[in-house]
Short mmCIF file of C-alpha atoms in Angstrom, two decimals:
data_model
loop_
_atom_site.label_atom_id
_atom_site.label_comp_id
_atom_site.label_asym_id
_atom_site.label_seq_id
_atom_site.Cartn_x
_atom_site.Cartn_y
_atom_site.Cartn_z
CA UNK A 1 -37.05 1.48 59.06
CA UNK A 2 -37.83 1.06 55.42
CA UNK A 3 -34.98 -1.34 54.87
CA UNK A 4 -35.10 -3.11 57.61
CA UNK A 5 -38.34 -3.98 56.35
CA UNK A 6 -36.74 -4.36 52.89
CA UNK A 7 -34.21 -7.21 54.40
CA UNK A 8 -37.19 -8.81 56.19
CA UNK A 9 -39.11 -9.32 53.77
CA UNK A 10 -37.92 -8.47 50.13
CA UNK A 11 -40.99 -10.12 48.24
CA UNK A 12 -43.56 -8.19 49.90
CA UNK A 13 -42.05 -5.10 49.42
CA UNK A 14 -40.91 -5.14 45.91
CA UNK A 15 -44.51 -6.70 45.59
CA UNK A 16 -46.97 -3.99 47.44
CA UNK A 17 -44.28 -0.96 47.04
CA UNK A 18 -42.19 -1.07 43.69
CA UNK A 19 -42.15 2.33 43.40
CA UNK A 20 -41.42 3.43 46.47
CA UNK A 21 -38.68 0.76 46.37
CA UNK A 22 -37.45 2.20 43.43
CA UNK A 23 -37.32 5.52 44.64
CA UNK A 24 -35.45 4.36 47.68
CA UNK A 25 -32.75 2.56 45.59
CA UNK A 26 -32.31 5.89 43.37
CA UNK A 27 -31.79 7.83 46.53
CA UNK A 28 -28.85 5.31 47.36
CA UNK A 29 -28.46 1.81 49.08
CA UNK A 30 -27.47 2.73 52.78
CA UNK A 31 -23.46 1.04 52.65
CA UNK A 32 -23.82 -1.27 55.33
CA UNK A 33 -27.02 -2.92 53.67
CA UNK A 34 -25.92 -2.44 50.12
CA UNK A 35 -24.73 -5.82 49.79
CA UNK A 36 -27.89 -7.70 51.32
CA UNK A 37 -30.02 -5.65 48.97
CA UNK A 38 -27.97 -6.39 45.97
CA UNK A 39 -28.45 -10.11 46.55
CA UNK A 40 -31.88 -9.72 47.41
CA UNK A 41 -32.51 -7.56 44.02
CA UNK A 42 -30.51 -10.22 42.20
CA UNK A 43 -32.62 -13.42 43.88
CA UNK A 44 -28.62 -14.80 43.69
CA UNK A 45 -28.83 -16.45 47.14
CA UNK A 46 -28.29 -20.04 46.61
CA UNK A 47 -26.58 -22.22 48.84
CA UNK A 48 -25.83 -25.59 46.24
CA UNK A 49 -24.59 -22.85 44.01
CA UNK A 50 -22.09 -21.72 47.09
CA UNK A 51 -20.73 -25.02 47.13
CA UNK A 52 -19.89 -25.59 43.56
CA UNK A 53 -17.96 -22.59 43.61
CA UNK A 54 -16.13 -23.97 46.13
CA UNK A 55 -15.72 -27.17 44.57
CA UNK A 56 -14.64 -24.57 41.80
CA UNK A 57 -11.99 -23.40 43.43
CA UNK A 58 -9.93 -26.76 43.31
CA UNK A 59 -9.93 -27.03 39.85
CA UNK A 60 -7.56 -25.34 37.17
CA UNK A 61 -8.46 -22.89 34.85
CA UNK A 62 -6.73 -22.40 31.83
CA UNK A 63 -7.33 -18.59 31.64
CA UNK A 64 -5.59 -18.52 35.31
CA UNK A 65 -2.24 -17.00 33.68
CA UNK A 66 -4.83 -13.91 31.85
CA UNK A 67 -6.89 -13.31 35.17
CA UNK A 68 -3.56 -12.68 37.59
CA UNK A 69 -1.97 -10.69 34.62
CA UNK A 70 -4.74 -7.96 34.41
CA UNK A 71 -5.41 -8.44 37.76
CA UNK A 72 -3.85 -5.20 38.84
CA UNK A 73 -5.79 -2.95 36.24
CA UNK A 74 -9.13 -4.00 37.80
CA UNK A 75 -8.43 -3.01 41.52
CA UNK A 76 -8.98 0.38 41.21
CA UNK A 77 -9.78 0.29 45.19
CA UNK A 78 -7.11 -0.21 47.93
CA UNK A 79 -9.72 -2.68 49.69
CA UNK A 80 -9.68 -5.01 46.70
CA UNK A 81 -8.78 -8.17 47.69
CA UNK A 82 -6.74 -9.68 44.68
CA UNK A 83 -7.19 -12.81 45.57
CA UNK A 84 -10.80 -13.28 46.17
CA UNK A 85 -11.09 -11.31 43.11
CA UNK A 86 -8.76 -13.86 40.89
CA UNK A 87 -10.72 -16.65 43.01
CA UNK A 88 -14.28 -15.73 41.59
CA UNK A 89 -13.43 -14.86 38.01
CA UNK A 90 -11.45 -17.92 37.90
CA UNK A 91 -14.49 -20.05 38.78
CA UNK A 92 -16.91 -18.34 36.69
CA UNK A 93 -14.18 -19.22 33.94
CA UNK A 94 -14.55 -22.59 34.51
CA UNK A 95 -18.72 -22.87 35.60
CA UNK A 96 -19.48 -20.83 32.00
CA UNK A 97 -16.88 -22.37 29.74
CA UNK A 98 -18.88 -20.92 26.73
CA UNK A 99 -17.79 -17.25 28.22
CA UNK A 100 -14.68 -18.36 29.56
CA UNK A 101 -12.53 -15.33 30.83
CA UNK A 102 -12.92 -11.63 29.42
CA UNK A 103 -11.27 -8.65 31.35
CA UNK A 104 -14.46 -6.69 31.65
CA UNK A 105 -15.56 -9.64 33.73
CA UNK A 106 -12.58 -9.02 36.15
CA UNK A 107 -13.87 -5.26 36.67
CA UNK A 108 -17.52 -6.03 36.58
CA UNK A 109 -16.68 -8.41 39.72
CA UNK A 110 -14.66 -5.98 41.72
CA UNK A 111 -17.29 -3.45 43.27
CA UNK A 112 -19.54 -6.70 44.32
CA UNK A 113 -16.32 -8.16 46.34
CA UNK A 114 -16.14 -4.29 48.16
CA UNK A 115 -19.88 -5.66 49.58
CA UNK A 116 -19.87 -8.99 50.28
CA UNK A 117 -17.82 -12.25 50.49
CA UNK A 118 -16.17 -14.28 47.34
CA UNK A 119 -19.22 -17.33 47.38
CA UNK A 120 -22.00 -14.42 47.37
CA UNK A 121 -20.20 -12.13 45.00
CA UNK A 122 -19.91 -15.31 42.64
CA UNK A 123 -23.61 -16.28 42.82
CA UNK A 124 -24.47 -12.12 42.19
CA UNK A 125 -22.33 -12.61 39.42
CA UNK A 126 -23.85 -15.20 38.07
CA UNK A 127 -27.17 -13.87 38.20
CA UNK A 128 -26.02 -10.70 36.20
CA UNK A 129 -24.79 -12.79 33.54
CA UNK A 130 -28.59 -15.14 33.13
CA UNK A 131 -31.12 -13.32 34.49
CA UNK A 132 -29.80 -9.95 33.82
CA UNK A 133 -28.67 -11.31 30.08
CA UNK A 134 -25.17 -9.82 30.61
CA UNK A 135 -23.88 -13.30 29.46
CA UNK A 136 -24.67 -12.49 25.48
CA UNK A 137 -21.83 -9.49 26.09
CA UNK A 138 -19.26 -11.83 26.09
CA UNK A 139 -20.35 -14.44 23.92
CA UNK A 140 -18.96 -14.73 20.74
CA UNK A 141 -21.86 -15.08 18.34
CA UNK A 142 -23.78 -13.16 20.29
CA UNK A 143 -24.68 -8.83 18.82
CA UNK A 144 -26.21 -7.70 22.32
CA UNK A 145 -23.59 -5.38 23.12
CA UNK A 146 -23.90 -4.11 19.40
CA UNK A 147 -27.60 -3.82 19.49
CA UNK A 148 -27.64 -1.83 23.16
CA UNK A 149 -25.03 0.49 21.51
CA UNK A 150 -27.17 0.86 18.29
CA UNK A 151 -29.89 1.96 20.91
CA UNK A 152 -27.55 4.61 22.78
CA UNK A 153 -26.94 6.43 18.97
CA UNK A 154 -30.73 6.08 18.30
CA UNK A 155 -31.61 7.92 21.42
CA UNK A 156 -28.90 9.74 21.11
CA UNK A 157 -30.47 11.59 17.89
CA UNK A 158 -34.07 11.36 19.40
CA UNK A 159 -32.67 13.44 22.77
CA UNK A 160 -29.70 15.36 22.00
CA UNK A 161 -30.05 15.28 17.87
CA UNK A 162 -27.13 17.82 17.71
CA UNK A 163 -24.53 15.76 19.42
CA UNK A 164 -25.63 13.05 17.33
CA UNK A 165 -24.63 15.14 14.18
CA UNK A 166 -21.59 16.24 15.62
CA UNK A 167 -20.65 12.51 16.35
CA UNK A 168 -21.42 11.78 12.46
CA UNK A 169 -19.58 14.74 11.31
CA UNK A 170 -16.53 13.36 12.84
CA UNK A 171 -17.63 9.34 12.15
CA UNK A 172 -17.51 9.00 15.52
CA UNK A 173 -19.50 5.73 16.37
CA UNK A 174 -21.02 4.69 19.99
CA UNK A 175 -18.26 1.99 20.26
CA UNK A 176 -15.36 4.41 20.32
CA UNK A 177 -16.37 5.53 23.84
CA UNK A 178 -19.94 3.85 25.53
CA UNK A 179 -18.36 0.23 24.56
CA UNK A 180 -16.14 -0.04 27.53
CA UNK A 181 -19.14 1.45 29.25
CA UNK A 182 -21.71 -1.22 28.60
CA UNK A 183 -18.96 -4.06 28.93
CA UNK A 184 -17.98 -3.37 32.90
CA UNK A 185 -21.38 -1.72 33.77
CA UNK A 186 -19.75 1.79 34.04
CA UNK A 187 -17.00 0.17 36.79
CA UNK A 188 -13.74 1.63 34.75
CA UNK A 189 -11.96 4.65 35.48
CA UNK A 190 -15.42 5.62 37.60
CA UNK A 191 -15.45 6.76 41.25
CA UNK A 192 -16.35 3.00 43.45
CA UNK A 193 -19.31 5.35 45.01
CA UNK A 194 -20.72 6.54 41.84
CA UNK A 195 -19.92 2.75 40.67
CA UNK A 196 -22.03 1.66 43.55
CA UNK A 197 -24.91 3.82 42.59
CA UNK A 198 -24.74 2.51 39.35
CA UNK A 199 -24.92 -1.07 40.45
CA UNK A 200 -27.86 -0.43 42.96
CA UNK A 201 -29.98 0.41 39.84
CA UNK A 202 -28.70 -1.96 36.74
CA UNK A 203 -29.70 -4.84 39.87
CA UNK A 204 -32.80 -3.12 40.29
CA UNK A 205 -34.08 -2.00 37.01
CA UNK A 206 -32.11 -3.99 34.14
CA UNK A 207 -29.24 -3.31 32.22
CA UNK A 208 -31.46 -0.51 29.86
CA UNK A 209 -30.21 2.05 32.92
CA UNK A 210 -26.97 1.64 31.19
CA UNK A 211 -28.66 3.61 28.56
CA UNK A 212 -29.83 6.33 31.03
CA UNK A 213 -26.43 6.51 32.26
CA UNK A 214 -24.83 7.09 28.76
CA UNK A 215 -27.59 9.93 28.31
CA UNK A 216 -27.42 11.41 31.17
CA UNK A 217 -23.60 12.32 31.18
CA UNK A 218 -23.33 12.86 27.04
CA UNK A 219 -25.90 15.47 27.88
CA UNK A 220 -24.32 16.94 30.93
CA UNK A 221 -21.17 17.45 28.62
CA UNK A 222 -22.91 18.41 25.38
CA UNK A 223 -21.00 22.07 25.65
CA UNK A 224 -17.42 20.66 25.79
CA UNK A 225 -18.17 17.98 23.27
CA UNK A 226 -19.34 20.12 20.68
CA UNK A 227 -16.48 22.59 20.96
CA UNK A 228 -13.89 19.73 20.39
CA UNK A 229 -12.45 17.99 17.49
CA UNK A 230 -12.14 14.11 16.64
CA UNK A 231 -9.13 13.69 18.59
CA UNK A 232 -9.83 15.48 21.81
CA UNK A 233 -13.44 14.26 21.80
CA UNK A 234 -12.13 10.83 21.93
CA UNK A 235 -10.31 11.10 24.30
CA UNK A 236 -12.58 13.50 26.23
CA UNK A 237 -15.81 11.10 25.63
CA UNK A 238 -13.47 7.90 26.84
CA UNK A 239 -11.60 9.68 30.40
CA UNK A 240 -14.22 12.85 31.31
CA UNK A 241 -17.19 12.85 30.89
CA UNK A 242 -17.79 12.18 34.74
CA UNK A 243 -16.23 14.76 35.90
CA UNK A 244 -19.06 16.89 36.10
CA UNK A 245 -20.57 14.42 38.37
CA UNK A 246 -16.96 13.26 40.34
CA UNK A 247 -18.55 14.43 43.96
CA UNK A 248 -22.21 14.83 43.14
CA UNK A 249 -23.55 10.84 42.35
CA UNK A 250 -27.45 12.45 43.45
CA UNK A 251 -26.96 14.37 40.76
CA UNK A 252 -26.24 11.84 38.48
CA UNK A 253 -28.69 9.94 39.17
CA UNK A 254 -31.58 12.44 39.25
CA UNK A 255 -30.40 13.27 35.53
CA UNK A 256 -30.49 9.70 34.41
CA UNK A 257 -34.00 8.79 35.62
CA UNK A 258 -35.09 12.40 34.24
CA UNK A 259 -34.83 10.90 30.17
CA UNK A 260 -37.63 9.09 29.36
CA UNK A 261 -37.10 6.43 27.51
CA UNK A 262 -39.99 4.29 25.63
CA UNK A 263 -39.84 0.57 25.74
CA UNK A 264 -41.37 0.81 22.01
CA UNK A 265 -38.95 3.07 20.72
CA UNK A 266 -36.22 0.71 22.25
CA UNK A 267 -37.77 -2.55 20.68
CA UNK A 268 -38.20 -0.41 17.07
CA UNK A 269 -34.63 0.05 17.32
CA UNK A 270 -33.56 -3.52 18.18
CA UNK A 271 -35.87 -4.68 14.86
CA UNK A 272 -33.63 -1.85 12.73
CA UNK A 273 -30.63 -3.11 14.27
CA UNK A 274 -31.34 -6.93 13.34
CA UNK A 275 -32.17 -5.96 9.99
CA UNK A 276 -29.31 -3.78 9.33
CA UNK A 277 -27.07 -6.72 11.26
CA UNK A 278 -28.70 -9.23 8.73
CA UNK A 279 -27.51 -6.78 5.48
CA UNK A 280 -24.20 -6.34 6.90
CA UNK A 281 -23.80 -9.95 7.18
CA UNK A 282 -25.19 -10.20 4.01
CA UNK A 283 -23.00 -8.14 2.68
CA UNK A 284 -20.08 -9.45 4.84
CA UNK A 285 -20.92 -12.92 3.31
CA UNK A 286 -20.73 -11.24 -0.58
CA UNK A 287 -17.10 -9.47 0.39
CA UNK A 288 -16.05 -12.31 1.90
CA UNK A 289 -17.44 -13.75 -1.39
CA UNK A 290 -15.81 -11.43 -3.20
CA UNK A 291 -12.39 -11.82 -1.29
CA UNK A 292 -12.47 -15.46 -1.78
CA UNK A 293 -12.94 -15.08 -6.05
CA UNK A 294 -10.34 -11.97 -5.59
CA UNK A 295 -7.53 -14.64 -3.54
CA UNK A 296 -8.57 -16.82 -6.53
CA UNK A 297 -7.95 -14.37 -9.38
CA UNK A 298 -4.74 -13.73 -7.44
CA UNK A 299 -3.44 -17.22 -7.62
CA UNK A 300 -4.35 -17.32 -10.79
CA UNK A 301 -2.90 -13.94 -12.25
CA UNK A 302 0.29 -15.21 -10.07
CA UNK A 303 0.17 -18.83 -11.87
CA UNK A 304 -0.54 -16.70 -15.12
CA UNK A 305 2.79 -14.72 -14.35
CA UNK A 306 4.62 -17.78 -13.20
CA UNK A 307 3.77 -19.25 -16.51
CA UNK A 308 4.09 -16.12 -18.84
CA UNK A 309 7.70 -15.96 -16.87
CA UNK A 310 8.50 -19.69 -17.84
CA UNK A 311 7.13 -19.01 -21.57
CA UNK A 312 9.26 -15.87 -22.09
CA UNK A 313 12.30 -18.05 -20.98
CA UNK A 314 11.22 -20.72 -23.51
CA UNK A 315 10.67 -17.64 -26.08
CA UNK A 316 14.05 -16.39 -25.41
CA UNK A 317 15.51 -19.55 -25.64
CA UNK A 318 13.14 -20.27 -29.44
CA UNK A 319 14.19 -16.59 -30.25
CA UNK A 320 18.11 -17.68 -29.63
CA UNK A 321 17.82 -20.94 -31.36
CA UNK A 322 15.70 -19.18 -34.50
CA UNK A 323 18.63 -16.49 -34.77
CA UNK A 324 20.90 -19.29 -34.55
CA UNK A 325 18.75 -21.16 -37.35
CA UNK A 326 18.77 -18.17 -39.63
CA UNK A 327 22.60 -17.78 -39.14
CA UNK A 328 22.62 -21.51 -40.43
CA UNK A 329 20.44 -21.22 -43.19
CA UNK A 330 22.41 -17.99 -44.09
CA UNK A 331 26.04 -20.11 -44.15
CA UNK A 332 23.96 -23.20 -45.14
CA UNK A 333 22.68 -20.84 -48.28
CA UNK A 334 26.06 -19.30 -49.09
CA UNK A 335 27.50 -22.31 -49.51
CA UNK A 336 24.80 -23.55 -51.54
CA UNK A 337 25.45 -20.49 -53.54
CA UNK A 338 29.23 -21.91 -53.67
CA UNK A 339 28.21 -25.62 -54.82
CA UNK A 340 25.93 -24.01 -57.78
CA UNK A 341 28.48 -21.87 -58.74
CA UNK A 342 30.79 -25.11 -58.90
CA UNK A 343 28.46 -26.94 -60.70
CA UNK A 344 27.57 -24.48 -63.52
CA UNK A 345 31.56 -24.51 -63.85
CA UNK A 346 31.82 -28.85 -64.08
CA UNK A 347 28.75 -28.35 -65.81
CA UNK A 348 30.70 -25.89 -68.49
CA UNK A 349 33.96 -28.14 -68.44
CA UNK A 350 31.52 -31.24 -68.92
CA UNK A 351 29.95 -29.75 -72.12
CA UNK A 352 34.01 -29.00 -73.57
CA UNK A 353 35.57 -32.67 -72.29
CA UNK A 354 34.04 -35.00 -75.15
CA UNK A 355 35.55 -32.75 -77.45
CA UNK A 356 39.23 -32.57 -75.76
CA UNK A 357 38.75 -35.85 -74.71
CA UNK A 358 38.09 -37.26 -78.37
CA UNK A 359 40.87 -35.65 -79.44
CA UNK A 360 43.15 -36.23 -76.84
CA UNK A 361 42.22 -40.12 -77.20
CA UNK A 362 42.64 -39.93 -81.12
CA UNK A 363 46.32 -38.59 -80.05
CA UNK A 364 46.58 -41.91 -77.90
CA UNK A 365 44.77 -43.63 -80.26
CA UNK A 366 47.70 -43.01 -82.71
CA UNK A 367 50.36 -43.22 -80.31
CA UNK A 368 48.93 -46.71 -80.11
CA UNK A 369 48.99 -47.87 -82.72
CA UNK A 370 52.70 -46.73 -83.73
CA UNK A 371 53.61 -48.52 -80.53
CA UNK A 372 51.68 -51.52 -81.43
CA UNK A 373 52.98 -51.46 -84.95
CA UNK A 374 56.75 -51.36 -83.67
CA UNK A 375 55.74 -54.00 -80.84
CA UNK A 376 54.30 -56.39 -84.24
CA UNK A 377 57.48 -55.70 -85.83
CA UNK A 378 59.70 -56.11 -82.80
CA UNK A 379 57.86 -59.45 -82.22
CA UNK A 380 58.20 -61.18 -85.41
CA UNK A 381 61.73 -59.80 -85.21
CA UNK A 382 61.52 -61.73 -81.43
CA UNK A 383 59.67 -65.05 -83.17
CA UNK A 384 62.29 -65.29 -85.98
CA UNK A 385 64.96 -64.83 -83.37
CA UNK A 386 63.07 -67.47 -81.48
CA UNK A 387 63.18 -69.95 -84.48
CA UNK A 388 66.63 -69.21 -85.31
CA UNK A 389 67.78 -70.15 -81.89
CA UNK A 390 65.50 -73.24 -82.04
CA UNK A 391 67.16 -74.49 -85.19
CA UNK A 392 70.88 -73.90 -83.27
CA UNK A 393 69.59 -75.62 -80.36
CA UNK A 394 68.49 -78.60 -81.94
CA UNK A 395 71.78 -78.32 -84.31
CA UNK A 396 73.58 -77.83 -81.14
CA UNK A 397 71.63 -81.20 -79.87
CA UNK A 398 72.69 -83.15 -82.74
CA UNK A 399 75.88 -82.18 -82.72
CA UNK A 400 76.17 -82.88 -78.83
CA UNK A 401 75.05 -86.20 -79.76
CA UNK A 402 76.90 -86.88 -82.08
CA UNK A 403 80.03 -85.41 -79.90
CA UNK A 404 78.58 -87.92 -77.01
CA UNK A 405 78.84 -91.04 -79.73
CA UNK A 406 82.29 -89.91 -80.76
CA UNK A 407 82.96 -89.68 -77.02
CA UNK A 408 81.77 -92.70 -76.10
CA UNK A 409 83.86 -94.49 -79.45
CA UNK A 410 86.90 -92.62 -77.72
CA UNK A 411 86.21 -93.95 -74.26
CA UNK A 412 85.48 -97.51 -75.81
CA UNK A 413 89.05 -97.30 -77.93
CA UNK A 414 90.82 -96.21 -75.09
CA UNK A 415 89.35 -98.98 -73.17
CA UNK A 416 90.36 -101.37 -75.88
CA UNK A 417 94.22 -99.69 -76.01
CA UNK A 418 94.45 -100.33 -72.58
CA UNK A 419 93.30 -103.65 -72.69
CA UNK A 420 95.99 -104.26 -75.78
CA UNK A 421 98.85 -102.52 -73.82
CA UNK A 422 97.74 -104.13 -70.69
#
């Protein structure tokens, strides 16, 4: 009777009886209503929104490769239909192009599909993303799914302060294990009932239950996890913790709603979170400063070697051509060495020649002049030969003509004899 009056009229109960309604959803959703209830929880009914999606659906996505690849790690069900599942996630893909596609999204989709059909499922979905805020888990600026983790180790050392010391003495962070938590709402490796339990409260109160959720089953496990080491609890903290709660989802969540957890104490922690965000970015910014200046030094210790490589080649080559230089100057000194000792020796035989030389030209000298002496006597012997045979020429010349006038008589008496005779 209750929820029949619940799907009648939704406002006026969750105006008049919140508590009671609350109560009612913590005691469980009946299954055949559970998907009316999440809608009306979620205000997602919305008819113009319907038809987009199905205008959606005509379009191409370019994440459509990535959604049918890890399509078979999200249907953990048998009743999953793949395709209605590839169909929604594919049109939220392209009706929040800021988000885009993340797997989580995939497995956060899947339990609403077990409830109702694709066009609902997609405007549910899209209500969990804006109203419930879940979009800032998958944006990429965005530090919400830091911050709510920040939270779950804050009240993790207000409630269970031991297990929080345990997690620090092996540096085991929140993120290691409650990440994939807070990312699919609790829908991974989780029973689908216990899943559906979950989702009738995050749709009901918020996403903080995620935070009573993470509680309640750290604490139900506190024995085992302090009795293992870092690599066990890992792996114990990521597959088992819900063991204890596999066939019992009451129980689950009667422990969840049993921590009490203080809005205040939840908005002091998202103020230390920002401010310890802002130093880390700070000092993100001054390492990345730092690594910048370091990639510089680099080059420039690598330019430095690059040079100091191409200067010991040029010092090698200077250190060659000096030992070559010195081996020159060494030769080029020797025979310096060579030349002065030949020119102290012309220099010695310079300093004896006048005296050789003034004697060796007296010896010419008189040589000389004995030859010149017999050459003055040979040549007036020549000159008076030279007169002598003068005189007999011109004798001779006299006598010729006087033989040439006897001749001639001759010629002109035998002319005359043979002019007589004739």
């Amino acid at each position: 009777e209750f929820w029949s009056k619940v799907i009648s009229d939704f406002n006026s109960v969750s105006k008049s009886e919140p508590k009671i309604l609350s109560h009612h959803i913590q005691r469980g959703i009946p299954p055949s209503l559970r998907g009316m209830v999440w809608q009306l929880l979620a205000k997602s009914k919305n008819l113009k929104l319907e038809e987009q999606y199905m205008q959606l659906l005509k379009e191409e996505s370019v994440y459509e490769k990535a959604i049918a690849r890890d399509l078979p790690r999200a249907c953990f069900n048998i009743n999953h239909d793949q395709e209605a599942l590839f169909n929604v996630v594919k049109a939220y893909s392209l009706y929040d192009t800021d988000v885009g596609y993340n797997q989580s999204i995939l497995h956060i989709t899947a339990p609403l599909l077990l409830n109702m059909p694709e066009e609902e499922a997609f405007c549910v979905l899209v209500q969990l993303m804006n109203k419930y805020n879940l979009r800032n888990h998958f944006l990429p600026q965005s530090e919400l799914i830091s911050q709510r983790l920040y939270q779950l180790e804050g009240l993790i050392a207000d409630h269970l302060p031991h297990i929080q010391r345990h997690f620090e003495a092996h540096r085991i962070r929140s993120n290691t294990y409650a990440y994939q938590w807070f990312s699919t709402l609790f829908s991974f490796k989780i029973p689908t009932d216990i899943v559906f339990r979950i989702y009738d409260l995050i749709l009901s109160e918020g996403l903080e239950t995620l935070l009573r959720f993470s509680l309640a089953l750290i604490e139900k496990n506190q024995a085992i996890i302090l009795s293992l080491e870092f690599d066990d609890l890992v792996s114990f903290l990521k597959s088992d913790l819900i063991e204890p709660y596999k066939d019992n989802a009451n129980q689950l969540i009667k422990d969840a709603f049993q921590i009490q957890i203080v809005s205040k104490r939840l908005d002091r922690l998202a103020k230390d979170f920002q401010v310890e965000s802002a130093r880390a970015n700070n000092e993100a910014e001054a390492i990345e400063a730092l690594k910048r200046q370091n990639k510089s030094l680099a080059d420039s210790i690598k330019q430095l070697d690059t040079n100091y490589t191409e200067l010991n080649k040029e010092h090698t080559q200077v250190a060659s051509e000096l030992i070559a230089a010195k081996m020159d100057i060494a030769r080029i000194h020797d025979e310096n060495e060579a030349l002065f000792q030949k020119s102290n020796d012309l220099k010695k035989a310079l300093e004896t020649l006048p005296a050789e030389v003034e004697t060796r030209v007296k010896e010419e000298m008189e040589i000389l002049y004995t030859k010149n002496a017999a050459l003055v006597e040979r040549n007036s012997a020549l000159e008076d030969q030279l007169a002598y045979m003068e005189n007999m020429i011109i004798e001779i010349k006299v006598k010729y003509a006087e033989s040439e006038s006897e001749r001639e008589g001759l010629r002109q008496r035998l002319t005359d004899l043979k002019r007589l005779m004739g």
